[in-house]
mmCIF file of C-alpha atoms in Angstrom:
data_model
loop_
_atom_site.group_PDB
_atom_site.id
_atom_site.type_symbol
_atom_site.label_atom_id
_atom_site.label_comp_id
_atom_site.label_asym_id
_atom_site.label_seq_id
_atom_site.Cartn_x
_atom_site.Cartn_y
_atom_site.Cartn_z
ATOM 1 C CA UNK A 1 104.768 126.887 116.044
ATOM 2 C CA UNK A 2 102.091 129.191 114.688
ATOM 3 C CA UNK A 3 99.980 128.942 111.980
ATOM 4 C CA UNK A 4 102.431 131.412 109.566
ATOM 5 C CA UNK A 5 105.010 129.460 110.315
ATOM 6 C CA UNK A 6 104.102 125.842 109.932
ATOM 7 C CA UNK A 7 102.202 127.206 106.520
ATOM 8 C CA UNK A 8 106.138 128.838 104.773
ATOM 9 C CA UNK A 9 107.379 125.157 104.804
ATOM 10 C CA UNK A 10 105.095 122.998 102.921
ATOM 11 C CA UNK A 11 107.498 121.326 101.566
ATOM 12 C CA UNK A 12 106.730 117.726 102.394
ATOM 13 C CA UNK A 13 103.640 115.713 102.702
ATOM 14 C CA UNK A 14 102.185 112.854 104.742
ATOM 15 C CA UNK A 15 99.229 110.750 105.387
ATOM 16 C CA UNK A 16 98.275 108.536 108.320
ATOM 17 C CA UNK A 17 96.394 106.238 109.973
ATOM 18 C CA UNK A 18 95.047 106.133 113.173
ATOM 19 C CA UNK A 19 95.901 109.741 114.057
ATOM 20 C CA UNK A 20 93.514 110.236 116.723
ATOM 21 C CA UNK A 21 95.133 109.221 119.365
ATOM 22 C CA UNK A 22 98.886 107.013 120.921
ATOM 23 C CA UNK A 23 101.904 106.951 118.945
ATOM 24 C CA UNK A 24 99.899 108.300 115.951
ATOM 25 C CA UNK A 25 98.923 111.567 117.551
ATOM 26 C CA UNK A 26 102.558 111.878 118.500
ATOM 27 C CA UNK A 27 103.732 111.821 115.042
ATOM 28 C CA UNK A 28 101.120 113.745 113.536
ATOM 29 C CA UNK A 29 102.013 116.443 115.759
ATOM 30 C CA UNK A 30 105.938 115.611 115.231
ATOM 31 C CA UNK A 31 105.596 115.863 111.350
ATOM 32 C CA UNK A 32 103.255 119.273 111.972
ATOM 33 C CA UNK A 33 105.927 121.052 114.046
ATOM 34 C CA UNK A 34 108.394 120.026 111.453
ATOM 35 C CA UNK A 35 106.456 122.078 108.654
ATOM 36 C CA UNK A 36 105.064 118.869 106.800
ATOM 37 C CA UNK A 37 101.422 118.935 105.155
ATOM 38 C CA UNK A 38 99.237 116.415 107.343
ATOM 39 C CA UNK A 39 96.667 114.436 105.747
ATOM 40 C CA UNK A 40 95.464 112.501 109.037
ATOM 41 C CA UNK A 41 92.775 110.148 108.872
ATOM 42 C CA UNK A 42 90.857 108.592 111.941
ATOM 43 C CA UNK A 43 87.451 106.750 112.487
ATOM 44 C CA UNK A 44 85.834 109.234 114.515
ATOM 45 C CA UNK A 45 87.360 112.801 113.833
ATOM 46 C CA UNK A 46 84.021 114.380 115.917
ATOM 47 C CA UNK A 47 85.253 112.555 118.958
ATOM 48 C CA UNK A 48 89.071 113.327 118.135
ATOM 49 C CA UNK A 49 89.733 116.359 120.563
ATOM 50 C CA UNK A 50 93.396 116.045 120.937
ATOM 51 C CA UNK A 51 93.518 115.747 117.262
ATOM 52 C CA UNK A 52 90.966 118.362 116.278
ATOM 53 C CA UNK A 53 92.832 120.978 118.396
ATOM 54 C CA UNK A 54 96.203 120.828 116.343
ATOM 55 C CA UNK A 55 93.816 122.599 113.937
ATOM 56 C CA UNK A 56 94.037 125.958 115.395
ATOM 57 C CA UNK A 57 97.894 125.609 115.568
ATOM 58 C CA UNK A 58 98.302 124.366 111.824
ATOM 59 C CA UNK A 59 96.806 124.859 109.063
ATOM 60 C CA UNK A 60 98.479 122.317 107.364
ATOM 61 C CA UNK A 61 96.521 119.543 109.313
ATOM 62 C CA UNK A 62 93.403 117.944 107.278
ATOM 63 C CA UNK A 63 91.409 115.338 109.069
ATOM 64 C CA UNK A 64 90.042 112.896 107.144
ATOM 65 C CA UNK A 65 87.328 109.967 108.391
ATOM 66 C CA UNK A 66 88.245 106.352 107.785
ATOM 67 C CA UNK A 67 87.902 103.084 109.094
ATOM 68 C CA UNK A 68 90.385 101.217 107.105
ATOM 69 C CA UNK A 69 88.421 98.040 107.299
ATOM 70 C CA UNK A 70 86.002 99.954 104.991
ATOM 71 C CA UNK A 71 88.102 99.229 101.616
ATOM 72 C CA UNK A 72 85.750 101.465 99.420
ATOM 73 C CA UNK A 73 85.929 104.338 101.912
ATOM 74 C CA UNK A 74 89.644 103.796 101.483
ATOM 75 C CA UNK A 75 89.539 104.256 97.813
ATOM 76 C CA UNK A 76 86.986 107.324 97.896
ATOM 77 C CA UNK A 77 89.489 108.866 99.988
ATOM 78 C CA UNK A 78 92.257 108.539 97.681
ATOM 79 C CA UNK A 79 90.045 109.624 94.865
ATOM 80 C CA UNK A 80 89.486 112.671 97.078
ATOM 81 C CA UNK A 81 93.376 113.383 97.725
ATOM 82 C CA UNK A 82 93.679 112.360 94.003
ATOM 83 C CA UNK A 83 96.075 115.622 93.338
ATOM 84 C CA UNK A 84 97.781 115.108 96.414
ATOM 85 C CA UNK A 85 101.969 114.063 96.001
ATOM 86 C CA UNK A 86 102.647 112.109 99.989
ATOM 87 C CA UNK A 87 106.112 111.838 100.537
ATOM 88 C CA UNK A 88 105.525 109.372 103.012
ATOM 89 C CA UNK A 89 102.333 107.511 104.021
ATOM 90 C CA UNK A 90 102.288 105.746 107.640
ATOM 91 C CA UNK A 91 99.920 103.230 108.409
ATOM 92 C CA UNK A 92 99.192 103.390 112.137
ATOM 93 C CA UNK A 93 96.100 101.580 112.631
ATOM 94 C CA UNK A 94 96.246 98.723 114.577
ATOM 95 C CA UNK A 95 94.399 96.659 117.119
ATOM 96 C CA UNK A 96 95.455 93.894 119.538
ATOM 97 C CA UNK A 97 92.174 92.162 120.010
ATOM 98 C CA UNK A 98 91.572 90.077 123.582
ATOM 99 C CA UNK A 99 94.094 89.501 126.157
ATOM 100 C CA UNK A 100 94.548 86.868 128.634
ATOM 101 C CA UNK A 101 93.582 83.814 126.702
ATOM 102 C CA UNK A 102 95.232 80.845 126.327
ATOM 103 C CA UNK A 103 95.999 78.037 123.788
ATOM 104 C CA UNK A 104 92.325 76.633 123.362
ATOM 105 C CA UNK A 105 90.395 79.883 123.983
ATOM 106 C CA UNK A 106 90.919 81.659 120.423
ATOM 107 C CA UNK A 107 88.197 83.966 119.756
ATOM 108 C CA UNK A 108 88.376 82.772 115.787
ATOM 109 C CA UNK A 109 85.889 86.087 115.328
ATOM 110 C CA UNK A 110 88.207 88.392 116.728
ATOM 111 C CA UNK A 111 90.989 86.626 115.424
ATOM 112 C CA UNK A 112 89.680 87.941 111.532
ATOM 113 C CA UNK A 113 88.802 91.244 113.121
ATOM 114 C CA UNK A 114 92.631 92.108 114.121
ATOM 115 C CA UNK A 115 93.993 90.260 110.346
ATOM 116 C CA UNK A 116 91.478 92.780 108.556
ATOM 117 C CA UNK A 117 93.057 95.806 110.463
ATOM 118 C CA UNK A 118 96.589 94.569 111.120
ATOM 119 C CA UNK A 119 97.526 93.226 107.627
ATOM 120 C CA UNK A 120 94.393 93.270 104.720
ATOM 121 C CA UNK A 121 94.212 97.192 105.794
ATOM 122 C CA UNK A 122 97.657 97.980 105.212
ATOM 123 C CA UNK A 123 97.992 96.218 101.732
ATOM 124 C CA UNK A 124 94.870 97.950 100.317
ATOM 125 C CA UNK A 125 96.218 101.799 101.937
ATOM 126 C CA UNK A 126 99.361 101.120 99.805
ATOM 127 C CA UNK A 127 97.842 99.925 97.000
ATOM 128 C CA UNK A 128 95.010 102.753 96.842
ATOM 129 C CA UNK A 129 97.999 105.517 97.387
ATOM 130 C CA UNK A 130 100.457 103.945 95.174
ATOM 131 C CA UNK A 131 99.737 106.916 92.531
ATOM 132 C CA UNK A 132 100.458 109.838 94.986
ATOM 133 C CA UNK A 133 103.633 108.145 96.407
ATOM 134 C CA UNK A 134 104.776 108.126 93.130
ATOM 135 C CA UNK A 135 103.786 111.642 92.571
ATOM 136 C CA UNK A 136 106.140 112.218 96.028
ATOM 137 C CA UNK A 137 109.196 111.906 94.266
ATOM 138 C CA UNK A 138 109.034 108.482 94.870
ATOM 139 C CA UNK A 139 107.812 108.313 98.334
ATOM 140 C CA UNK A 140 107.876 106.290 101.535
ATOM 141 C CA UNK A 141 105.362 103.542 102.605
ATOM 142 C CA UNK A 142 105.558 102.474 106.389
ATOM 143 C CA UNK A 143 103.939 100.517 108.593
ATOM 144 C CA UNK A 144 103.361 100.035 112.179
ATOM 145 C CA UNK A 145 104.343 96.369 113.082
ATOM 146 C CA UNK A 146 105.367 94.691 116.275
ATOM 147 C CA UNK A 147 108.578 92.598 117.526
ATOM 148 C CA UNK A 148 105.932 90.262 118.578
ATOM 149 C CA UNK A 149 105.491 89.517 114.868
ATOM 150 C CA UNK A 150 109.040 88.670 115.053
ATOM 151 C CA UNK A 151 109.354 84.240 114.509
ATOM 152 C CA UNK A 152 112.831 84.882 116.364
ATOM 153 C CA UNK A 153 111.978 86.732 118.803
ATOM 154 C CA UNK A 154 109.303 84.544 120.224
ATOM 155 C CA UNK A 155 110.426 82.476 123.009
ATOM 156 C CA UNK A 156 107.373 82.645 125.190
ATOM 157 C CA UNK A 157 105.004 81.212 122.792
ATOM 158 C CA UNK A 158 101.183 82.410 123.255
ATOM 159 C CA UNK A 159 99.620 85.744 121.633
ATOM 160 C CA UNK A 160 98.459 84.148 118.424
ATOM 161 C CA UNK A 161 95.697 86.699 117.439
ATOM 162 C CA UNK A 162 98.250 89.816 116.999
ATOM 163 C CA UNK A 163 101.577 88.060 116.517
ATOM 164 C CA UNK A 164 100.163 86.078 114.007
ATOM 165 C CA UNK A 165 98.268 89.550 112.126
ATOM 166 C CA UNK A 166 102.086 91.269 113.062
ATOM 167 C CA UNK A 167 103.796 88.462 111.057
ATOM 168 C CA UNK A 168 101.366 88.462 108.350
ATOM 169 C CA UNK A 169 101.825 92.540 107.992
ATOM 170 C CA UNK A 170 105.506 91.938 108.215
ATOM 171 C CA UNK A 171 105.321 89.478 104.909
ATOM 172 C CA UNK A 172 103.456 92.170 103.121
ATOM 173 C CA UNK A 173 106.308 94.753 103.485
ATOM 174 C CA UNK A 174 108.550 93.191 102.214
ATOM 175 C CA UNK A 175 107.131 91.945 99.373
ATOM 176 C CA UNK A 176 106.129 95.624 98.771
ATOM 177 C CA UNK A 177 109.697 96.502 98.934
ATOM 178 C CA UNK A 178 110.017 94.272 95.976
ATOM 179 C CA UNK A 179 107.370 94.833 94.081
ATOM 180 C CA UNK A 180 107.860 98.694 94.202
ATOM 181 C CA UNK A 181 111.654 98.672 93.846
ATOM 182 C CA UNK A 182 111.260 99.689 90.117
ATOM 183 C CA UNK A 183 109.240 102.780 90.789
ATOM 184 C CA UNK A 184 111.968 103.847 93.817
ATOM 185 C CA UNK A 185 108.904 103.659 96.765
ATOM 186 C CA UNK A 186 110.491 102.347 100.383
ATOM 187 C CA UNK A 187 108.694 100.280 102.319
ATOM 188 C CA UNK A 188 109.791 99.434 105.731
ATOM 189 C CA UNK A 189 107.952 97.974 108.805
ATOM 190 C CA UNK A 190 108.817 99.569 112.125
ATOM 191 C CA UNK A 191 108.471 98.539 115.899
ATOM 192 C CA UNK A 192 107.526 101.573 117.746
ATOM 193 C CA UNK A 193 108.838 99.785 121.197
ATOM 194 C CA UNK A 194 106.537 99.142 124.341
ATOM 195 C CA UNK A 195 104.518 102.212 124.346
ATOM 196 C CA UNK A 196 102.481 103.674 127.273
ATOM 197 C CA UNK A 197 99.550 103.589 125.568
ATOM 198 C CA UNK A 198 95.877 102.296 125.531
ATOM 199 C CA UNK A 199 97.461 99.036 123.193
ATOM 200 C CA UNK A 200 100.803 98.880 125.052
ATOM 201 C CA UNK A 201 99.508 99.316 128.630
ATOM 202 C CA UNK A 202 100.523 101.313 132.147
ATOM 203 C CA UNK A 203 103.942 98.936 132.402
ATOM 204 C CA UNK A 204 105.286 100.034 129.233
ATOM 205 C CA UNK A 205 108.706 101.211 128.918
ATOM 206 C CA UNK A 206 108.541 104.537 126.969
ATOM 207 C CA UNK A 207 105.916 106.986 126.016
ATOM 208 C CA UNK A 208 104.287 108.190 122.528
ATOM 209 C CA UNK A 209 106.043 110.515 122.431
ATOM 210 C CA UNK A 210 109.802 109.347 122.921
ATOM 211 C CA UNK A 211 108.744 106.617 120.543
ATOM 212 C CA UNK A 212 107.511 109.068 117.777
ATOM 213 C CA UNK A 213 110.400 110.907 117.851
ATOM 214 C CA UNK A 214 112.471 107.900 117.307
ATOM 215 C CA UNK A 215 110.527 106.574 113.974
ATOM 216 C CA UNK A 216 110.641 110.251 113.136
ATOM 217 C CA UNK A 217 114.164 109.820 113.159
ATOM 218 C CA UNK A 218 113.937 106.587 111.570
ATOM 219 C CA UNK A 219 112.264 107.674 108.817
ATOM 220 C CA UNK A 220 114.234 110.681 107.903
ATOM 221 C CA UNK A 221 117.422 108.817 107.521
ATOM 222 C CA UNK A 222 116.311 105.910 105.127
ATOM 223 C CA UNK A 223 117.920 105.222 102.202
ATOM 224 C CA UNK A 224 116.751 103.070 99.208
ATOM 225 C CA UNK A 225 118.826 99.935 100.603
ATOM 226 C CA UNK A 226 116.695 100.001 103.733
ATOM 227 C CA UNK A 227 113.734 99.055 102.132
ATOM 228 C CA UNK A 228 112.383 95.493 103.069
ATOM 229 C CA UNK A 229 113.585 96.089 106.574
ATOM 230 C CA UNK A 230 112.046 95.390 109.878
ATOM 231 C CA UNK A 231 113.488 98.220 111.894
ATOM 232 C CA UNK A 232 112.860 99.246 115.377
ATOM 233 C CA UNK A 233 112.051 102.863 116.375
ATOM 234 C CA UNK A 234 115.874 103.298 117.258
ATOM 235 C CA UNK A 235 117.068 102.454 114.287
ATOM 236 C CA UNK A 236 117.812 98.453 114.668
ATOM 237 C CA UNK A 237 117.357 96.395 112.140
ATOM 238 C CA UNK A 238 114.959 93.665 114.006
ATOM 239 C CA UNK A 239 115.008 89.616 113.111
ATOM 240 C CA UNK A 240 111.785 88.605 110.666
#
């Protein structure tokens, strides 16, 4: 799609996360081709070639730096994008800390790291945008979770540094969904599946981009009664 034509349907408008790069590079680009305004945010847009190029295809793609550990940079932002009215906002960050330790071996300082990111992140994004998913007629908060976060879903025990930050996130959304029922925002959390990425690994089962397309999907077809739901990136509704 060329620049005239992703420019006649601005229409709708979305911010996210973790753009840079993995699932949320997919989507970005998904929501671009689709005509939507892109507000995409990442730590290191200098270093974001993949990202940076979609700007000579669209010029509805902003890029915005932000580490959303940085909870003042988050709300300078939004002061920034004060006018803005998001029809859906998609927090993408994430990070999975260490790998390959066991019960006993808990890095307790990495352990905050991936909480701040996973789940204290995620609560201050919606918080700081609440006004401009208002503004979107109400809009749609989502956020990037995990099955792993799931309690049922756990049979093999281990991983307590993400599931435990997955979990965490998971609690937040819904009680987002309740606490913005009044004003008509959704709020959902969403499993984008085992994704060949840097996070998900060379073993994964599907790639960024099948897995964007399927939370595109997702998201398109929610209705008011979905909010609160953990749903997976085909449209499941997944155990808490």
């Amino acid at each position: 799609m060329d620049k005239a034509a992703s420019a006649s349907h601005p229409n709708k408008h979305l911010l996210i996360t973790g753009a840079n790069r993995g699932i949320g590079l997919a989507l970005t680009t998904l929501y671009l081709k689709a005509g939507w305004q892109v507000d995409a945010c990442c730590r290191d847009p200098e270093s974001a070639d993949d990202l940076n190029a979609l700007t000579s295809t669209f010029d509805t793609l902003q890029i915005h730096e932000l580490d959303v550990t940085d909870h003042a940079a988050i709300d300078a932002l939004s002061t920034e994008l004060a006018s803005r009215e998001f029809d859906l906002v998609i927090n993408n960050a994430g990070y999975y800390g260490p790998k390959g330790y066991r019960f006993g071996g808990t890095d307790m300082d990495e352990w905050r790291k991936v909480l701040d990111i996973n789940t204290l992140a995620p609560l201050k994004i919606a918080e700081a945008f609440q006004g401009q998913l208002l503004a979107g007629k109400p809009g749609v908060y989502a956020a990037l979770s995990s099955k792993v976060g799931s309690m049922t879903d756990n049979t093999s025990g281990g991983g307590y540094i993400y599931r435990s930050s997955k979990a965490a996130l998971n609690a937040v959304i819904k009680s987002l969904s309740i606490d913005l029922a009044p004003q008509g925002i959704i709020a959902v959390a969403l499993h984008p599946g085992w994704v060949k990425t840097e996070m998900g690994g060379p073993n994964a089962l599907i790639s960024s981009q099948e897995s964007a397309q399927g939370l595109f999907d997702v998201l398109a077809a929610l209705k008011q009664e979905d909010s609160g739901k953990f749903l997976n990136y085909d449209g499941q509704v997944l155990p808490w």
